[in-house]
């Protein structure tokens, strides 16, 4: 503890100020001032004595003691003048220094004591906290490990996260759920400890744990650790799907069949593939065939032929305006198949000349061909017996099915009775038809002739007309679809619209089918009525007669039938024209 410069300045300055003040007071007031100063010194001295005795504040005790000395000095100065004044000043200054020194000592002693008391209190508090902590450790239960946060942004997301965690002890790092028109779709990001194949194989347990009533469809995501789960709420295929007109620019454009379970449009590529449509009666097979036919007929590079051996050809007769020709008898069916074989040979030569492998109507000059068959089983029953046993129609068709796709020639075959014999002796249609559609089949055994024995392809489980299964190079998962509903009025309107612009094959390049009739003249007249202008060779094909028989019958029909020398064809003369000629000759 030392006296600093500030302490000395204070101790010397304060007595000097008091001494100066006392001299001024004595000059101004005389002995009255001295009495007052001595009285004040006595009072402050008394205050100092009481403060020390009562242990009041140290600051009050020492300051009052200093004040008593200063006022005593002031009184002496006032009475004694300058001599005693100097002596009083020295005494008061020394007293001030001593008082300052004592005060600092006691103040420092109090600060140290206060710091020690605070340290003791802090130490006691720390000991209490340690004791409390030990008590909590002994009495608290075992700590519980916090589980993963399984809360999602939607109810479905929370359910998926929860069930996957419960079944596989795995937390999904990502799960995005979006609502769709038929339910919702979830994209699951899988952790490293959960394999996608394992989750897919156990998805029935996941669906059961979620407790939702509906159907799930699983697909692999874009990433190897992603799984897409599409949930279908109820049956969206119960509603009628209205017919939608589509116009393809080329025969290679796909056709629209209807919608899938997510109400997305379903398209099918028919080009360079044969197509089979099967199904029991009254379940929408004919509507599917009709909707496909009108779409194909509406394309500028496509022509359609028909084959329907049922009496009256009830399915294909209404399509007459959009078909080049329809075979309705066994004889006509064989003629159509023979013509297709001839056309295939000619197209093969054209492709060889161009060095091409597939037919292109724009490049090679002839349109793509589709032959629509209904009912396929009737072709086998009527076209394989009798005079055609050596070359049955089923064998001719089987050969064409295997060969003619590359030439832009296709079959669109419909049947209610698929069997081994119908498909040329094979056990199913997969070897001949790349595209296979089936509405409901009442005979469960028929499905293996359409789809083979692969599990899941069960057309017998389709519960409504218009629903169908589809198997193609693109569609390899067994799933129900709903075909467009083409009403009778809509079908007739489409046939009339397309038929008005349908271009017929030119004379000499068209298919000529055998005409019916009794006498030679009736056969020639029936052929001319069907095909219009016809060459002698076409009349021979249509009637099955020899050259001389055709010419004799045609000449016998004059003036109803005449020959045009410019075109070299025979034709039927309108009744008004030959009646007018007869009147003129009279």
Short mmCIF file of C-alpha atoms in Angstrom, two decimals, residues 115-462:
data_model
loop_
_atom_site.label_atom_id
_atom_site.label_comp_id
_atom_site.label_asym_id
_atom_site.label_seq_id
_atom_site.Cartn_x
_atom_site.Cartn_y
_atom_site.Cartn_z
CA UNK A 115 -13.66 -10.92 -2.47
CA UNK A 116 -12.95 -13.74 -0.02
CA UNK A 117 -16.60 -13.83 1.04
CA UNK A 118 -17.69 -13.98 -2.61
CA UNK A 119 -15.25 -16.81 -3.29
CA UNK A 120 -16.62 -18.78 -0.35
CA UNK A 121 -20.18 -18.27 -1.60
CA UNK A 122 -19.28 -19.36 -5.16
CA UNK A 123 -17.52 -22.45 -3.83
CA UNK A 124 -20.55 -23.37 -1.75
CA UNK A 125 -22.86 -22.93 -4.76
CA UNK A 126 -20.67 -25.15 -6.96
CA UNK A 127 -20.70 -27.86 -4.29
CA UNK A 128 -24.51 -27.67 -4.14
CA UNK A 129 -24.77 -27.97 -7.94
CA UNK A 130 -22.46 -30.99 -7.94
CA UNK A 131 -24.55 -32.65 -5.27
CA UNK A 132 -27.74 -31.93 -7.20
CA UNK A 133 -26.26 -33.40 -10.40
CA UNK A 134 -25.20 -36.57 -8.55
CA UNK A 135 -28.69 -36.91 -7.12
CA UNK A 136 -30.31 -36.55 -10.58
CA UNK A 137 -27.96 -39.16 -12.06
CA UNK A 138 -28.95 -41.65 -9.35
CA UNK A 139 -32.70 -41.07 -9.48
CA UNK A 140 -33.41 -40.28 -13.22
CA UNK A 141 -34.59 -43.16 -15.53
CA UNK A 142 -32.38 -44.52 -18.31
CA UNK A 143 -32.14 -42.09 -21.26
CA UNK A 144 -34.44 -42.93 -24.24
CA UNK A 145 -32.88 -42.91 -27.71
CA UNK A 146 -34.75 -40.43 -29.94
CA UNK A 147 -36.35 -42.14 -32.98
CA UNK A 148 -36.29 -40.93 -36.61
CA UNK A 149 -38.64 -38.21 -37.79
CA UNK A 150 -41.24 -40.08 -39.87
CA UNK A 151 -43.58 -37.15 -40.38
CA UNK A 152 -44.31 -36.37 -44.04
CA UNK A 153 -45.92 -33.49 -45.82
CA UNK A 154 -49.00 -35.61 -46.59
CA UNK A 155 -50.87 -38.38 -44.81
CA UNK A 156 -49.75 -40.90 -47.43
CA UNK A 157 -46.10 -39.93 -47.08
CA UNK A 158 -46.25 -40.32 -43.29
CA UNK A 159 -47.85 -43.77 -43.64
CA UNK A 160 -45.23 -44.97 -46.12
CA UNK A 161 -42.34 -43.73 -43.99
CA UNK A 162 -43.81 -45.31 -40.87
CA UNK A 163 -44.56 -48.72 -42.40
CA UNK A 164 -41.17 -48.98 -44.15
CA UNK A 165 -39.42 -48.15 -40.86
CA UNK A 166 -41.46 -50.71 -38.95
CA UNK A 167 -40.94 -53.51 -41.49
CA UNK A 168 -37.31 -52.93 -42.50
CA UNK A 169 -35.86 -50.68 -39.74
CA UNK A 170 -34.94 -48.26 -42.51
CA UNK A 171 -35.59 -44.55 -42.84
CA UNK A 172 -36.41 -43.24 -46.31
CA UNK A 173 -34.14 -40.30 -47.15
CA UNK A 174 -36.74 -39.05 -49.63
CA UNK A 175 -40.45 -39.66 -50.25
CA UNK A 176 -42.45 -37.40 -52.58
CA UNK A 177 -46.22 -37.93 -52.93
CA UNK A 178 -48.30 -36.24 -55.64
CA UNK A 179 -52.04 -36.52 -56.23
CA UNK A 180 -53.27 -37.86 -59.59
CA UNK A 181 -56.65 -38.13 -61.28
CA UNK A 182 -57.00 -41.73 -60.09
CA UNK A 183 -55.18 -41.65 -56.73
CA UNK A 184 -51.60 -40.67 -55.97
CA UNK A 185 -48.02 -41.46 -56.93
CA UNK A 186 -45.08 -41.77 -54.52
CA UNK A 187 -41.40 -41.59 -55.53
CA UNK A 188 -39.33 -43.35 -52.84
CA UNK A 189 -35.60 -42.73 -52.38
CA UNK A 190 -34.22 -45.85 -50.68
CA UNK A 191 -31.40 -45.98 -48.10
CA UNK A 192 -28.33 -48.16 -48.62
CA UNK A 193 -29.66 -50.83 -46.24
CA UNK A 194 -32.89 -51.39 -48.22
CA UNK A 195 -32.67 -53.03 -51.65
CA UNK A 196 -35.26 -52.04 -54.26
CA UNK A 197 -36.00 -55.65 -55.24
CA UNK A 198 -36.56 -56.54 -51.59
CA UNK A 199 -39.04 -53.70 -51.13
CA UNK A 200 -40.91 -54.62 -54.32
CA UNK A 201 -41.23 -58.27 -53.31
CA UNK A 202 -42.62 -57.26 -49.90
CA UNK A 203 -44.86 -54.46 -51.14
CA UNK A 204 -48.03 -56.40 -50.27
CA UNK A 205 -47.01 -56.09 -46.62
CA UNK A 206 -46.36 -52.37 -47.07
CA UNK A 207 -49.78 -51.86 -48.67
CA UNK A 208 -51.43 -53.86 -45.89
CA UNK A 209 -49.66 -51.81 -43.24
CA UNK A 210 -50.82 -48.57 -44.86
CA UNK A 211 -54.43 -49.73 -44.68
CA UNK A 212 -55.56 -48.25 -48.01
CA UNK A 213 -58.26 -49.79 -50.22
CA UNK A 214 -57.05 -49.78 -53.78
CA UNK A 215 -54.38 -51.11 -56.11
CA UNK A 216 -50.67 -50.37 -56.33
CA UNK A 217 -48.57 -50.41 -59.47
CA UNK A 218 -44.77 -50.48 -58.95
CA UNK A 219 -42.17 -49.16 -61.39
CA UNK A 220 -38.41 -48.68 -61.18
CA UNK A 221 -37.42 -45.06 -60.75
CA UNK A 222 -34.92 -43.07 -62.81
CA UNK A 223 -32.20 -43.82 -60.25
CA UNK A 224 -31.13 -47.26 -59.06
CA UNK A 225 -32.23 -46.44 -55.51
CA UNK A 226 -35.69 -45.16 -56.50
CA UNK A 227 -39.03 -46.96 -56.55
CA UNK A 228 -42.23 -45.43 -57.95
CA UNK A 229 -45.47 -46.61 -56.34
CA UNK A 230 -48.66 -45.60 -58.16
CA UNK A 231 -51.83 -45.99 -56.11
CA UNK A 232 -55.16 -46.39 -57.89
CA UNK A 233 -58.17 -45.51 -55.78
CA UNK A 234 -61.11 -47.69 -56.79
CA UNK A 235 -61.72 -48.59 -60.45
CA UNK A 236 -61.35 -45.60 -62.82
CA UNK A 237 -62.22 -47.82 -65.81
CA UNK A 238 -65.90 -48.06 -64.94
CA UNK A 239 -66.72 -44.87 -66.86
CA UNK A 240 -67.36 -44.88 -70.60
CA UNK A 241 -64.46 -43.66 -72.73
CA UNK A 242 -65.86 -41.59 -75.61
CA UNK A 243 -64.54 -42.08 -79.13
CA UNK A 244 -61.85 -39.60 -80.16
CA UNK A 245 -61.04 -39.09 -83.82
CA UNK A 246 -57.34 -39.29 -84.66
CA UNK A 247 -55.71 -38.76 -88.03
CA UNK A 248 -52.34 -40.29 -88.77
CA UNK A 249 -50.19 -38.95 -91.57
CA UNK A 250 -48.61 -42.33 -92.35
CA UNK A 251 -49.33 -46.01 -91.84
CA UNK A 252 -46.50 -46.16 -89.28
CA UNK A 253 -48.32 -43.82 -86.88
CA UNK A 254 -49.85 -45.61 -83.84
CA UNK A 255 -53.57 -46.00 -83.32
CA UNK A 256 -55.48 -44.90 -80.22
CA UNK A 257 -57.16 -47.76 -78.36
CA UNK A 258 -58.50 -46.11 -75.18
CA UNK A 259 -57.11 -45.35 -71.72
CA UNK A 260 -55.16 -47.12 -69.00
CA UNK A 261 -55.95 -47.26 -65.27
CA UNK A 262 -54.49 -43.78 -64.83
CA UNK A 263 -56.77 -42.43 -67.60
CA UNK A 264 -53.78 -41.84 -69.86
CA UNK A 265 -54.27 -42.55 -73.59
CA UNK A 266 -53.09 -45.96 -74.81
CA UNK A 267 -51.48 -46.10 -78.25
CA UNK A 268 -50.47 -49.17 -80.22
CA UNK A 269 -47.99 -49.49 -83.09
CA UNK A 270 -49.48 -51.70 -85.81
CA UNK A 271 -46.95 -51.15 -88.59
CA UNK A 272 -44.87 -54.23 -89.49
CA UNK A 273 -46.77 -56.30 -86.88
CA UNK A 274 -49.81 -58.56 -87.10
CA UNK A 275 -52.54 -57.92 -84.54
CA UNK A 276 -54.95 -60.36 -82.88
CA UNK A 277 -58.15 -59.27 -81.12
CA UNK A 278 -59.90 -61.98 -79.09
CA UNK A 279 -62.89 -61.99 -76.80
CA UNK A 280 -66.30 -63.47 -76.16
CA UNK A 281 -69.40 -61.94 -77.69
CA UNK A 282 -70.86 -58.74 -76.19
CA UNK A 283 -67.68 -57.64 -74.44
CA UNK A 284 -66.36 -55.07 -76.92
CA UNK A 285 -64.20 -57.03 -79.36
CA UNK A 286 -66.01 -55.73 -82.44
CA UNK A 287 -65.86 -52.13 -81.17
CA UNK A 288 -62.09 -52.42 -80.79
CA UNK A 289 -61.75 -53.73 -84.34
CA UNK A 290 -63.97 -50.97 -85.72
CA UNK A 291 -62.10 -48.17 -83.97
CA UNK A 292 -58.79 -49.53 -85.29
CA UNK A 293 -60.17 -49.94 -88.82
CA UNK A 294 -61.49 -46.38 -89.18
CA UNK A 295 -58.18 -44.96 -87.95
CA UNK A 296 -56.21 -47.04 -90.46
CA UNK A 297 -58.57 -46.25 -93.33
CA UNK A 298 -58.19 -42.51 -92.69
CA UNK A 299 -54.52 -42.56 -93.72
CA UNK A 300 -53.50 -41.67 -97.28
CA UNK A 301 -50.93 -44.46 -97.69
CA UNK A 302 -53.11 -47.32 -96.41
CA UNK A 303 -55.72 -49.62 -97.97
CA UNK A 304 -57.95 -52.16 -96.23
CA UNK A 305 -59.32 -55.52 -97.30
CA UNK A 306 -61.78 -57.70 -95.44
CA UNK A 307 -62.53 -61.38 -94.84
CA UNK A 308 -65.74 -62.40 -93.06
CA UNK A 309 -67.10 -65.88 -93.76
CA UNK A 310 -70.06 -65.63 -91.40
CA UNK A 311 -73.37 -65.56 -93.26
CA UNK A 312 -73.99 -62.04 -94.52
CA UNK A 313 -70.57 -60.84 -93.22
CA UNK A 314 -72.30 -58.85 -90.44
CA UNK A 315 -69.12 -57.28 -89.01
CA UNK A 316 -67.43 -56.15 -92.22
CA UNK A 317 -70.33 -55.36 -94.52
CA UNK A 318 -70.92 -51.98 -92.76
CA UNK A 319 -67.25 -51.17 -93.49
CA UNK A 320 -67.74 -51.67 -97.24
CA UNK A 321 -67.11 -48.01 -98.23
CA UNK A 322 -63.65 -47.99 -96.59
CA UNK A 323 -62.60 -51.49 -97.78
CA UNK A 324 -61.12 -52.30 -101.18
CA UNK A 325 -62.92 -55.65 -101.16
CA UNK A 326 -64.43 -58.21 -98.79
CA UNK A 327 -64.14 -62.00 -99.10
CA UNK A 328 -67.36 -63.57 -97.85
CA UNK A 329 -67.10 -67.13 -99.21
CA UNK A 330 -64.42 -69.84 -99.01
CA UNK A 331 -63.69 -69.34 -102.72
CA UNK A 332 -63.18 -65.62 -102.20
CA UNK A 333 -61.07 -66.23 -99.11
CA UNK A 334 -58.70 -68.46 -101.09
CA UNK A 335 -58.62 -65.92 -103.91
CA UNK A 336 -57.72 -63.18 -101.43
CA UNK A 337 -54.94 -65.28 -99.89
CA UNK A 338 -53.60 -66.17 -103.32
CA UNK A 339 -53.64 -62.53 -104.37
CA UNK A 340 -51.78 -61.56 -101.19
CA UNK A 341 -49.11 -64.15 -102.02
CA UNK A 342 -48.81 -62.75 -105.55
CA UNK A 343 -48.64 -59.17 -104.22
CA UNK A 344 -45.99 -60.25 -101.70
CA UNK A 345 -43.84 -61.65 -104.51
CA UNK A 346 -44.11 -58.45 -106.53
CA UNK A 347 -43.24 -56.27 -103.54
CA UNK A 348 -40.26 -58.47 -102.74
CA UNK A 349 -38.91 -57.85 -106.25
CA UNK A 350 -39.42 -54.08 -105.86
CA UNK A 351 -37.56 -54.07 -102.55
CA UNK A 352 -34.72 -56.10 -104.09
CA UNK A 353 -34.41 -53.57 -106.92
CA UNK A 354 -34.10 -50.72 -104.41
CA UNK A 355 -31.86 -52.64 -102.03
CA UNK A 356 -34.31 -52.06 -99.13
CA UNK A 357 -35.53 -54.32 -96.35
CA UNK A 358 -38.85 -52.67 -95.36
CA UNK A 359 -41.69 -51.36 -97.44
CA UNK A 360 -42.21 -47.58 -97.71
CA UNK A 361 -45.34 -46.55 -99.64
CA UNK A 362 -43.89 -43.15 -100.52
CA UNK A 363 -40.73 -44.67 -101.97
CA UNK A 364 -41.98 -47.94 -103.42
CA UNK A 365 -45.26 -46.74 -104.91
CA UNK A 366 -47.87 -49.06 -103.37
CA UNK A 367 -49.87 -48.47 -100.19
CA UNK A 368 -49.60 -50.43 -96.97
CA UNK A 369 -52.18 -53.21 -96.70
CA UNK A 370 -54.26 -54.41 -93.78
CA UNK A 371 -56.52 -57.45 -94.06
CA UNK A 372 -59.27 -57.42 -91.42
CA UNK A 373 -60.49 -60.93 -90.57
CA UNK A 374 -63.66 -61.73 -88.62
CA UNK A 375 -64.13 -64.60 -87.60
CA UNK A 376 -60.73 -66.31 -87.90
CA UNK A 377 -62.13 -69.67 -86.81
CA UNK A 378 -64.61 -69.64 -89.72
CA UNK A 379 -61.74 -69.35 -92.20
CA UNK A 380 -60.31 -72.58 -90.79
CA UNK A 381 -63.65 -74.39 -90.69
CA UNK A 382 -64.79 -73.41 -94.19
CA UNK A 383 -61.50 -72.89 -95.96
CA UNK A 384 -59.67 -76.09 -94.97
CA UNK A 385 -62.15 -78.78 -96.09
CA UNK A 386 -63.66 -79.83 -99.42
CA UNK A 387 -61.68 -79.01 -102.56
CA UNK A 388 -59.03 -77.16 -100.50
CA UNK A 389 -57.80 -80.04 -98.35
CA UNK A 390 -54.47 -80.15 -100.15
CA UNK A 391 -53.93 -76.39 -99.74
CA UNK A 392 -56.02 -75.39 -96.69
CA UNK A 393 -56.64 -71.72 -96.01
CA UNK A 394 -55.09 -71.96 -92.53
CA UNK A 395 -51.75 -73.07 -93.99
CA UNK A 396 -51.82 -70.32 -96.61
CA UNK A 397 -52.45 -67.75 -93.91
CA UNK A 398 -49.79 -69.19 -91.62
CA UNK A 399 -47.22 -68.81 -94.39
CA UNK A 400 -48.29 -65.24 -95.11
CA UNK A 401 -48.17 -64.33 -91.41
CA UNK A 402 -44.55 -65.42 -91.29
CA UNK A 403 -43.47 -63.61 -94.46
CA UNK A 404 -45.41 -60.52 -95.44
CA UNK A 405 -44.81 -58.01 -92.61
CA UNK A 406 -41.63 -56.60 -94.15
CA UNK A 407 -43.62 -55.76 -97.32
CA UNK A 408 -46.04 -53.48 -95.45
CA UNK A 409 -48.79 -56.13 -95.47
CA UNK A 410 -50.58 -56.96 -92.22
CA UNK A 411 -53.38 -59.06 -90.72
CA UNK A 412 -55.82 -57.67 -88.15
CA UNK A 413 -57.55 -60.88 -87.02
CA UNK A 414 -60.49 -61.23 -84.66
CA UNK A 415 -61.75 -64.42 -83.04
CA UNK A 416 -64.10 -65.61 -80.33
CA UNK A 417 -62.70 -69.14 -80.30
CA UNK A 418 -58.90 -69.19 -80.11
CA UNK A 419 -57.48 -72.69 -80.43
CA UNK A 420 -54.43 -74.56 -81.65
CA UNK A 421 -56.00 -75.25 -85.02
CA UNK A 422 -57.07 -71.67 -85.56
CA UNK A 423 -53.47 -70.54 -85.33
CA UNK A 424 -52.12 -73.00 -87.84
CA UNK A 425 -51.35 -75.79 -85.40
CA UNK A 426 -49.30 -73.73 -82.93
CA UNK A 427 -50.23 -73.75 -79.24
CA UNK A 428 -50.72 -69.98 -79.04
CA UNK A 429 -50.63 -66.85 -81.15
CA UNK A 430 -47.29 -65.52 -79.97
CA UNK A 431 -45.33 -66.88 -82.93
CA UNK A 432 -47.53 -65.07 -85.47
CA UNK A 433 -49.08 -62.03 -83.77
CA UNK A 434 -46.83 -59.50 -82.03
CA UNK A 435 -49.84 -57.49 -80.85
CA UNK A 436 -52.50 -59.32 -78.86
CA UNK A 437 -55.63 -57.81 -77.34
CA UNK A 438 -58.35 -59.64 -75.46
CA UNK A 439 -61.64 -58.56 -73.97
CA UNK A 440 -63.37 -60.88 -71.51
CA UNK A 441 -63.07 -64.61 -72.34
CA UNK A 442 -65.73 -66.85 -70.84
CA UNK A 443 -63.57 -69.95 -71.32
CA UNK A 444 -60.60 -69.61 -68.98
CA UNK A 445 -58.57 -72.11 -71.02
CA UNK A 446 -58.64 -69.84 -74.08
CA UNK A 447 -56.24 -67.37 -72.48
CA UNK A 448 -53.20 -69.61 -73.06
CA UNK A 449 -53.80 -69.47 -76.83
CA UNK A 450 -53.64 -65.67 -76.67
CA UNK A 451 -51.08 -64.86 -73.99
CA UNK A 452 -49.42 -68.21 -73.30
CA UNK A 453 -49.04 -69.53 -69.77
CA UNK A 454 -47.49 -66.41 -68.24
CA UNK A 455 -49.20 -65.69 -64.88
CA UNK A 456 -51.30 -62.55 -64.61
CA UNK A 457 -52.84 -62.55 -68.09
CA UNK A 458 -56.38 -63.48 -67.12
CA UNK A 459 -59.01 -62.06 -69.55
CA UNK A 460 -61.65 -64.08 -67.69
CA UNK A 461 -61.33 -61.64 -64.79
CA UNK A 462 -62.27 -58.57 -66.84
#
